[in-house]
Structures are given as structure tokens and as C-alpha cells.
């Protein structure tokens, strides 16, 4: 029954039946969904033949099962997970349920093509003068592990989170802007620069595109965020400016990474930034319920191709996780960055 529900959802969304070559994306009319009830599915995929998702339902106890869902990032972003889970739950509970017609991902592709190079002027101006990426702190002790991903998980206290949230609401800032501002200050301190650049994840779901919030597909984008410090600004005016720049940036989130970098003075053979901020403000696992069916998200990957990723998740406490490549950074360096970030956020909420 659960397998059937997943098969129905895959059939509803062409993006879930997609395969890829270096030049094209093709939507297959049907796919045979890999399903196992005896072993955890592996994470290997063939982009050209597909399918690019695998499922394993493993029985843990009499009435307890763990669902392993391995899916290639070319198919979905984090915003899409709850949309897919909601449909699966609905069809599991009522196999004959009539769900709303899905909005095709093709509509998003058409929107991007219609935008062309309309954001070029904005990005050339926003990144004018940036010639190299912001350096991360010195790394690698001789005894550091050379491979793999390290993680440091922390959180603000409940009291500090409440104060930070109240401050943001009072000043018409978003929590995302506060986290980005604090991260910019931390990077500037360690790089000993007053002009730093890092990346931030954006939903890629423009208000101008009808139904964008209900679309299933990979729309998330990583955009450069430039933070410049000035002795003439206090914390309030600094964060006011960052919020204004954030709003402007959202209006120009349709530029592809390759195009965007071609509009800068950073050669294409180099990255624009080495650290990424991810603010997870999509639906949480506790909200993924439909009737008597619910899904609890046990784990999801947070690391990226960037040497350092800050993952912030709002809630009763503001969770702050740093995922880092051990080949570039060691735990002590990252621990200091996390300590400085926490201190910066506490100072902002206590003495803005």
C-alpha cells in the first residue's frame, strides 16, 4: 500500500521520472521504482538511465518502520520534501483520493527562460569590486583526519532565541538576515577584512510565478551575499541595510550560478565563496501529518560541496550546525567559528 502510494506520486510529477545527460533533461513516461524491504538502498545513481530515487522500508519493531528515501539532488530541494510526503500520506490513507492537479516543473523552466539576463545589471553592481573569495581561517593540524565531513551542532538558548525573534519582528528583519549578518561579522573578523562574501541558499520560488510554492522540483539556489562593514554604522543601521539588500537579492534569484559569476571579476575557474549559509524555514517533520498518517523526518543531509556550511533551523531554540570538510578545516577552527557566531548573536539580541 505504501509502495503504491509512492508509485502514484512519482507518476504525478515528471521531475521524479527525469534522467539527465550533460546537455539535456528527459522525462520518462514510466519508471520502475526501486523498492526494498530487506536492506537499506544504496546512494549510487545512473543519471542517464534512472530512476534517480530509491526507497527502503525496514521493519524496526512490531509497529515501527523506518523509510529510507535516497534521492538525487537534481530532482528535489528541501522545500519539495514536505509536498511529496503530504501526497504520499494522502494516497496511503486513501488510495483513491483525488489530489489537486500538480503544477508542472516545466512552468518554472519557462519562467527562467523568459527572464533571460534581466538580473545582470543588479549583480554587476552588487558584486562590483569583488575579485577573490573570502578566505576561511587557517586549517589542518598535522593529525587532522584528511577525509570526510565533520559536524558541530549547537543552539542558542530558548531565552536568547525568544529575544532574537522578538527583536527581528520589532525591527522588521528576518531571522535569516540576523544569522547572515552575524556570519558576515565572524568571517570579517577571521579574514581581517571589512568586505566579505559568502553564499546563502534561497528558495528560488519567485512571487511572480503563480503556484511556485506548490511546485515539486529543484528550485533552490545558492546566491552570493556581500557584507561590508563601516565605522559609520551601528548595529541597527547595519542590519537595516542587510535586510534591504536581502529583499533586493530575492528579486534577482533567477540568475544561474555560471551566468552570475560571468558578471563578476572573479575568474570562472575559481569559486565565488567557500562558505554557505542554509536557513531551513520550510515545513518541519511535525507538520507532515494527514489524518492518521504522519511522517517523522529522522535525518537529512546538511553537508554541501562547499568547505563550510552553516545550517540554521528556527524553532523553540535556534539550532546552528556547522558541517565542514576535514580536508580543509579541523574541529578546533570550526569550534572557534561556532563560539564566535553564538557570541555575535547574543550581543545582537542583548545590545543591538
Short mmCIF file of C-alpha atoms in Angstrom, two decimals:
data_model
loop_
_atom_site.label_atom_id
_atom_site.label_comp_id
_atom_site.label_asym_id
_atom_site.label_seq_id
_atom_site.Cartn_x
_atom_site.Cartn_y
_atom_site.Cartn_z
CA UNK A 1 0.00 0.00 0.00
CA UNK A 2 2.77 2.45 0.89
CA UNK A 3 4.74 1.40 -2.16
CA UNK A 4 1.69 2.02 -4.33
CA UNK A 5 1.29 5.50 -2.87
CA UNK A 6 4.90 6.33 -3.74
CA UNK A 7 4.42 4.99 -7.27
CA UNK A 8 1.36 7.19 -7.71
CA UNK A 9 3.26 10.28 -6.59
CA UNK A 10 6.17 9.51 -8.94
CA UNK A 11 3.69 9.20 -11.79
CA UNK A 12 2.13 12.57 -10.87
CA UNK A 13 5.40 14.51 -11.14
CA UNK A 14 7.51 14.41 -14.28
CA UNK A 15 10.55 15.72 -12.43
CA UNK A 16 10.61 12.48 -10.39
CA UNK A 17 10.83 10.49 -13.63
CA UNK A 18 13.65 12.58 -15.10
CA UNK A 19 17.00 11.43 -16.43
CA UNK A 20 19.92 13.61 -17.46
CA UNK A 21 22.84 13.85 -19.84
CA UNK A 22 25.43 16.62 -19.85
CA UNK A 23 23.17 18.63 -22.15
CA UNK A 24 19.57 17.51 -21.70
CA UNK A 25 16.87 16.50 -19.24
CA UNK A 26 14.37 13.87 -20.32
CA UNK A 27 11.12 12.88 -18.62
CA UNK A 28 10.38 9.17 -18.88
CA UNK A 29 6.72 8.17 -19.35
CA UNK A 30 7.09 5.49 -16.67
CA UNK A 31 9.75 4.29 -14.26
CA UNK A 32 10.13 1.18 -12.13
CA UNK A 33 10.60 2.49 -8.61
CA UNK A 34 13.42 0.67 -6.75
CA UNK A 35 11.90 -0.67 -3.51
CA UNK A 36 13.39 -2.89 -0.84
CA UNK A 37 12.08 -4.29 2.43
CA UNK A 38 15.23 -6.18 3.34
CA UNK A 39 18.11 -3.71 3.00
CA UNK A 40 18.87 -0.01 3.05
CA UNK A 41 19.10 1.29 -0.53
CA UNK A 42 22.47 2.48 -1.75
CA UNK A 43 23.13 6.01 -2.98
CA UNK A 44 24.51 5.21 -6.42
CA UNK A 45 22.58 6.54 -9.41
CA UNK A 46 22.93 6.42 -13.18
CA UNK A 47 21.88 9.86 -14.39
CA UNK A 48 21.24 8.72 -17.95
CA UNK A 49 19.09 5.68 -17.22
CA UNK A 50 17.50 6.46 -13.84
CA UNK A 51 15.43 6.26 -11.80
CA UNK A 52 17.13 8.77 -9.53
CA UNK A 53 15.44 7.75 -6.31
CA UNK A 54 15.36 4.55 -4.24
CA UNK A 55 13.25 3.50 -1.28
CA UNK A 56 13.75 1.01 1.50
CA UNK A 57 11.17 0.16 4.17
CA UNK A 58 12.85 -1.56 7.09
CA UNK A 59 10.89 -3.03 9.99
CA UNK A 60 12.37 -1.96 13.31
CA UNK A 61 9.72 -3.34 15.67
CA UNK A 62 6.16 -4.72 15.65
CA UNK A 63 4.58 -1.40 14.66
CA UNK A 64 7.63 0.66 13.77
CA UNK A 65 9.20 1.08 10.35
CA UNK A 66 11.98 3.30 9.04
CA UNK A 67 11.66 4.54 5.49
CA UNK A 68 14.95 5.23 3.72
CA UNK A 69 14.48 7.59 0.79
CA UNK A 70 17.60 8.16 -1.28
CA UNK A 71 17.10 10.74 -3.99
CA UNK A 72 19.45 12.67 -6.24
CA UNK A 73 19.58 16.43 -5.63
CA UNK A 74 18.79 17.05 -9.32
CA UNK A 75 15.18 16.05 -8.63
CA UNK A 76 14.16 17.88 -5.46
CA UNK A 77 15.05 20.59 -3.00
CA UNK A 78 14.25 20.76 0.71
CA UNK A 79 11.06 22.75 0.13
CA UNK A 80 9.70 19.90 -2.01
CA UNK A 81 10.14 17.16 0.62
CA UNK A 82 7.00 18.06 2.63
CA UNK A 83 4.99 18.43 -0.58
CA UNK A 84 5.93 14.91 -1.65
CA UNK A 85 5.41 13.44 1.83
CA UNK A 86 1.98 15.07 2.06
CA UNK A 87 0.87 13.48 -1.19
CA UNK A 88 2.25 10.08 -0.19
CA UNK A 89 0.41 10.26 3.15
CA UNK A 90 -2.85 11.23 1.46
CA UNK A 91 -2.67 8.41 -1.06
CA UNK A 92 -1.59 5.90 1.58
CA UNK A 93 -4.57 6.79 3.74
CA UNK A 94 -7.00 6.89 0.79
CA UNK A 95 -5.57 5.16 -2.31
CA UNK A 96 -8.42 6.50 -4.47
CA UNK A 97 -8.01 10.09 -3.24
CA UNK A 98 -8.28 12.75 -5.94
CA UNK A 99 -5.44 15.21 -5.38
CA UNK A 100 -5.17 18.65 -7.00
CA UNK A 101 -3.53 18.63 -10.40
CA UNK A 102 0.22 19.15 -9.86
CA UNK A 103 1.83 22.28 -11.25
CA UNK A 104 4.41 21.08 -13.81
CA UNK A 105 8.05 21.92 -13.15
CA UNK A 106 8.27 22.91 -16.80
CA UNK A 107 6.49 26.14 -15.88
CA UNK A 108 9.47 27.12 -13.74
CA UNK A 109 11.88 26.42 -16.62
CA UNK A 110 9.77 28.60 -18.90
CA UNK A 111 9.84 31.37 -16.30
CA UNK A 112 13.66 31.28 -16.08
CA UNK A 113 13.98 31.40 -19.85
CA UNK A 114 11.63 34.38 -20.01
CA UNK A 115 13.81 36.26 -17.53
CA UNK A 116 16.93 35.94 -19.68
CA UNK A 117 19.68 38.29 -18.46
CA UNK A 118 17.33 40.71 -16.72
CA UNK A 119 19.30 40.42 -13.45
CA UNK A 120 22.69 41.17 -14.98
CA UNK A 121 22.72 44.86 -14.05
CA UNK A 122 21.82 44.15 -10.44
CA UNK A 123 24.53 41.52 -9.92
CA UNK A 124 27.24 43.52 -11.70
CA UNK A 125 26.54 46.41 -9.33
CA UNK A 126 26.15 44.28 -6.19
CA UNK A 127 29.46 42.45 -6.74
CA UNK A 128 31.48 45.26 -8.28
CA UNK A 129 34.99 45.23 -6.85
CA UNK A 130 34.91 41.60 -5.68
CA UNK A 131 37.98 39.94 -7.18
CA UNK A 132 38.54 36.89 -4.95
CA UNK A 133 36.75 34.72 -2.43
CA UNK A 134 36.85 35.44 1.28
CA UNK A 135 39.46 33.18 2.92
CA UNK A 136 38.48 30.76 5.64
CA UNK A 137 40.61 30.54 8.79
CA UNK A 138 43.93 28.69 8.61
CA UNK A 139 43.28 24.98 8.75
CA UNK A 140 44.58 21.45 9.17
CA UNK A 141 46.53 20.32 12.15
CA UNK A 142 49.06 17.60 11.30
CA UNK A 143 46.88 14.98 12.99
CA UNK A 144 43.60 16.06 11.39
CA UNK A 145 41.64 13.41 9.52
CA UNK A 146 42.14 14.06 5.80
CA UNK A 147 38.76 12.85 4.54
CA UNK A 148 35.10 13.01 5.38
CA UNK A 149 32.65 15.50 6.81
CA UNK A 150 32.77 16.84 10.34
CA UNK A 151 29.83 18.38 12.18
CA UNK A 152 29.45 20.66 15.18
CA UNK A 153 25.91 21.06 16.45
CA UNK A 154 24.89 23.89 18.74
CA UNK A 155 21.94 26.12 19.52
CA UNK A 156 21.04 29.38 21.18
CA UNK A 157 19.20 29.07 24.47
CA UNK A 158 15.41 29.29 24.47
CA UNK A 159 15.62 32.71 26.13
CA UNK A 160 18.14 34.05 23.60
CA UNK A 161 16.07 32.67 20.73
CA UNK A 162 12.95 34.41 22.05
CA UNK A 163 14.81 37.72 22.38
CA UNK A 164 16.32 37.42 18.93
CA UNK A 165 12.95 36.56 17.38
CA UNK A 166 11.25 39.47 19.14
CA UNK A 167 13.98 41.86 18.04
CA UNK A 168 13.67 40.72 14.44
CA UNK A 169 9.89 41.17 14.50
CA UNK A 170 10.18 44.62 16.09
CA UNK A 171 12.71 45.83 13.52
CA UNK A 172 11.07 44.10 10.51
CA UNK A 173 14.11 41.89 10.00
CA UNK A 174 14.03 38.19 9.24
CA UNK A 175 15.90 35.70 11.41
CA UNK A 176 17.72 34.70 8.24
CA UNK A 177 19.08 38.24 7.88
CA UNK A 178 20.25 38.23 11.51
CA UNK A 179 22.10 34.94 11.02
CA UNK A 180 23.66 36.15 7.77
CA UNK A 181 24.72 39.41 9.39
CA UNK A 182 26.33 37.58 12.30
CA UNK A 183 28.09 35.16 9.95
CA UNK A 184 29.40 38.07 7.90
CA UNK A 185 30.84 39.65 11.05
CA UNK A 186 32.51 36.38 12.05
CA UNK A 187 34.07 35.92 8.61
CA UNK A 188 35.23 39.54 8.55
CA UNK A 189 36.87 39.11 11.95
CA UNK A 190 38.77 35.96 10.97
CA UNK A 191 39.68 37.18 7.46
CA UNK A 192 40.64 40.61 8.84
CA UNK A 193 38.63 42.25 6.08
CA UNK A 194 35.78 44.76 6.00
CA UNK A 195 34.26 43.39 2.80
CA UNK A 196 33.41 39.67 2.77
CA UNK A 197 31.44 37.31 0.58
CA UNK A 198 29.67 34.05 1.39
CA UNK A 199 26.83 32.08 -0.11
CA UNK A 200 23.26 31.70 1.10
CA UNK A 201 20.53 29.33 -0.01
CA UNK A 202 17.34 30.86 -1.37
CA UNK A 203 14.12 29.04 -2.22
CA UNK A 204 14.27 30.08 -5.88
CA UNK A 205 10.48 30.30 -5.81
CA UNK A 206 9.61 33.78 -7.11
CA UNK A 207 6.37 35.51 -6.13
CA UNK A 208 5.86 36.41 -9.78
CA UNK A 209 5.45 32.73 -10.70
CA UNK A 210 1.95 31.54 -9.83
CA UNK A 211 1.96 28.30 -7.85
CA UNK A 212 5.71 28.35 -7.22
CA UNK A 213 5.28 27.36 -3.57
CA UNK A 214 3.37 24.22 -4.58
CA UNK A 215 5.81 23.06 -7.25
CA UNK A 216 7.85 19.90 -6.76
CA UNK A 217 11.38 20.22 -8.11
CA UNK A 218 14.91 21.56 -7.58
CA UNK A 219 14.39 25.32 -7.39
CA UNK A 220 16.74 26.21 -4.52
CA UNK A 221 19.66 28.47 -5.48
CA UNK A 222 22.88 29.46 -3.72
CA UNK A 223 23.50 33.18 -4.14
CA UNK A 224 26.43 35.36 -3.06
CA UNK A 225 25.84 37.58 -0.04
CA UNK A 226 28.18 40.53 0.33
CA UNK A 227 28.66 42.03 3.78
CA UNK A 228 30.52 45.33 4.02
CA UNK A 229 31.39 46.93 7.33
CA UNK A 230 31.55 50.64 8.00
CA UNK A 231 32.69 52.56 11.08
CA UNK A 232 29.83 55.00 10.48
CA UNK A 233 27.15 52.35 11.04
CA UNK A 234 25.81 50.98 14.30
CA UNK A 235 24.25 47.51 14.57
CA UNK A 236 20.73 48.75 13.83
CA UNK A 237 21.64 50.58 10.62
CA UNK A 238 23.92 47.71 9.59
CA UNK A 239 21.11 45.16 9.89
CA UNK A 240 18.57 47.55 8.31
CA UNK A 241 20.85 47.73 5.28
CA UNK A 242 21.33 43.95 5.15
CA UNK A 243 17.55 43.43 5.26
CA UNK A 244 17.04 45.88 2.40
CA UNK A 245 19.77 44.16 0.39
CA UNK A 246 18.19 40.79 1.15
CA UNK A 247 14.85 41.91 -0.29
CA UNK A 248 16.57 43.19 -3.44
CA UNK A 249 18.54 39.94 -3.76
CA UNK A 250 15.38 37.84 -3.62
CA UNK A 251 14.04 39.72 -6.63
CA UNK A 252 17.09 38.62 -8.62
CA UNK A 253 17.42 34.98 -7.53
CA UNK A 254 16.76 33.67 -11.04
CA UNK A 255 20.35 34.01 -12.29
CA UNK A 256 22.20 30.73 -12.85
CA UNK A 257 25.49 30.37 -10.94
CA UNK A 258 27.53 30.26 -14.14
CA UNK A 259 25.93 33.36 -15.60
CA UNK A 260 26.15 35.17 -12.30
CA UNK A 261 29.86 34.57 -11.90
CA UNK A 262 30.49 35.63 -15.50
CA UNK A 263 29.14 39.05 -14.48
CA UNK A 264 31.82 39.40 -11.76
CA UNK A 265 35.57 40.00 -11.76
CA UNK A 266 36.26 36.52 -10.30
CA UNK A 267 37.57 34.11 -12.97
CA UNK A 268 35.28 31.15 -13.65
CA UNK A 269 37.99 28.70 -12.60
CA UNK A 270 37.57 29.90 -9.00
CA UNK A 271 34.59 29.72 -6.69
CA UNK A 272 32.86 32.90 -5.57
CA UNK A 273 32.63 31.71 -1.96
CA UNK A 274 33.83 28.90 0.31
CA UNK A 275 31.11 29.02 2.97
CA UNK A 276 27.37 28.64 2.63
CA UNK A 277 24.52 29.64 4.98
CA UNK A 278 21.39 27.49 4.82
CA UNK A 279 18.33 28.73 6.71
CA UNK A 280 15.83 25.87 6.87
CA UNK A 281 12.47 27.59 7.06
CA UNK A 282 10.40 25.01 5.19
CA UNK A 283 7.90 22.70 6.87
CA UNK A 284 9.15 20.69 9.83
CA UNK A 285 8.56 16.99 10.30
CA UNK A 286 5.94 17.55 12.98
CA UNK A 287 3.75 19.30 10.40
CA UNK A 288 3.80 16.38 7.97
CA UNK A 289 0.56 14.79 9.09
CA UNK A 290 -2.58 13.88 7.22
CA UNK A 291 -5.42 12.13 9.02
CA UNK A 292 -3.97 9.15 10.85
CA UNK A 293 -0.79 9.17 8.79
CA UNK A 294 2.31 11.10 9.81
CA UNK A 295 5.93 11.26 8.76
CA UNK A 296 8.78 11.98 11.15
CA UNK A 297 11.96 13.13 9.45
CA UNK A 298 14.79 11.36 11.28
CA UNK A 299 17.73 12.73 9.34
CA UNK A 300 18.63 14.59 6.17
CA UNK A 301 21.99 15.54 4.69
CA UNK A 302 23.25 19.02 5.59
CA UNK A 303 26.73 19.00 4.10
CA UNK A 304 27.39 20.51 0.69
CA UNK A 305 30.21 20.78 -1.83
CA UNK A 306 31.43 23.89 0.00
CA UNK A 307 34.20 23.52 2.59
CA UNK A 308 32.00 25.03 5.32
CA UNK A 309 28.21 25.07 5.63
CA UNK A 310 26.21 26.78 8.38
CA UNK A 311 22.74 25.28 8.76
CA UNK A 312 20.33 27.32 10.87
CA UNK A 313 16.94 25.90 11.84
CA UNK A 314 14.42 28.03 13.74
CA UNK A 315 12.24 26.61 16.47
CA UNK A 316 11.92 26.84 20.23
CA UNK A 317 15.68 27.22 20.07
CA UNK A 318 17.66 28.41 17.07
CA UNK A 319 19.71 25.41 16.01
CA UNK A 320 23.10 26.17 14.46
CA UNK A 321 25.04 23.36 12.81
CA UNK A 322 28.43 23.71 11.12
CA UNK A 323 29.32 20.98 8.61
CA UNK A 324 32.87 21.11 7.30
CA UNK A 325 35.24 19.24 5.03
CA UNK A 326 38.03 17.76 7.13
CA UNK A 327 40.39 18.14 4.19
CA UNK A 328 40.10 21.92 4.59
CA UNK A 329 39.28 22.61 8.22
CA UNK A 330 39.85 20.98 11.58
CA UNK A 331 37.48 20.75 14.52
CA UNK A 332 39.21 23.36 16.70
CA UNK A 333 38.99 26.03 14.00
CA UNK A 334 35.31 25.29 13.37
CA UNK A 335 34.58 25.23 17.12
CA UNK A 336 36.02 28.74 17.39
CA UNK A 337 33.85 29.92 14.49
CA UNK A 338 30.79 28.45 16.20
CA UNK A 339 31.71 30.11 19.51
CA UNK A 340 32.17 33.47 17.78
CA UNK A 341 28.86 33.11 15.94
CA UNK A 342 27.00 32.39 19.17
CA UNK A 343 28.66 35.36 20.87
CA UNK A 344 27.77 37.64 17.99
CA UNK A 345 24.10 36.61 18.04
CA UNK A 346 23.92 37.06 21.83
CA UNK A 347 25.39 40.56 21.53
CA UNK A 348 22.88 41.45 18.80
CA UNK A 349 19.88 40.39 20.91
CA UNK A 350 21.21 41.99 24.12
CA UNK A 351 22.75 45.24 22.87
CA UNK A 352 21.67 45.91 19.26
#
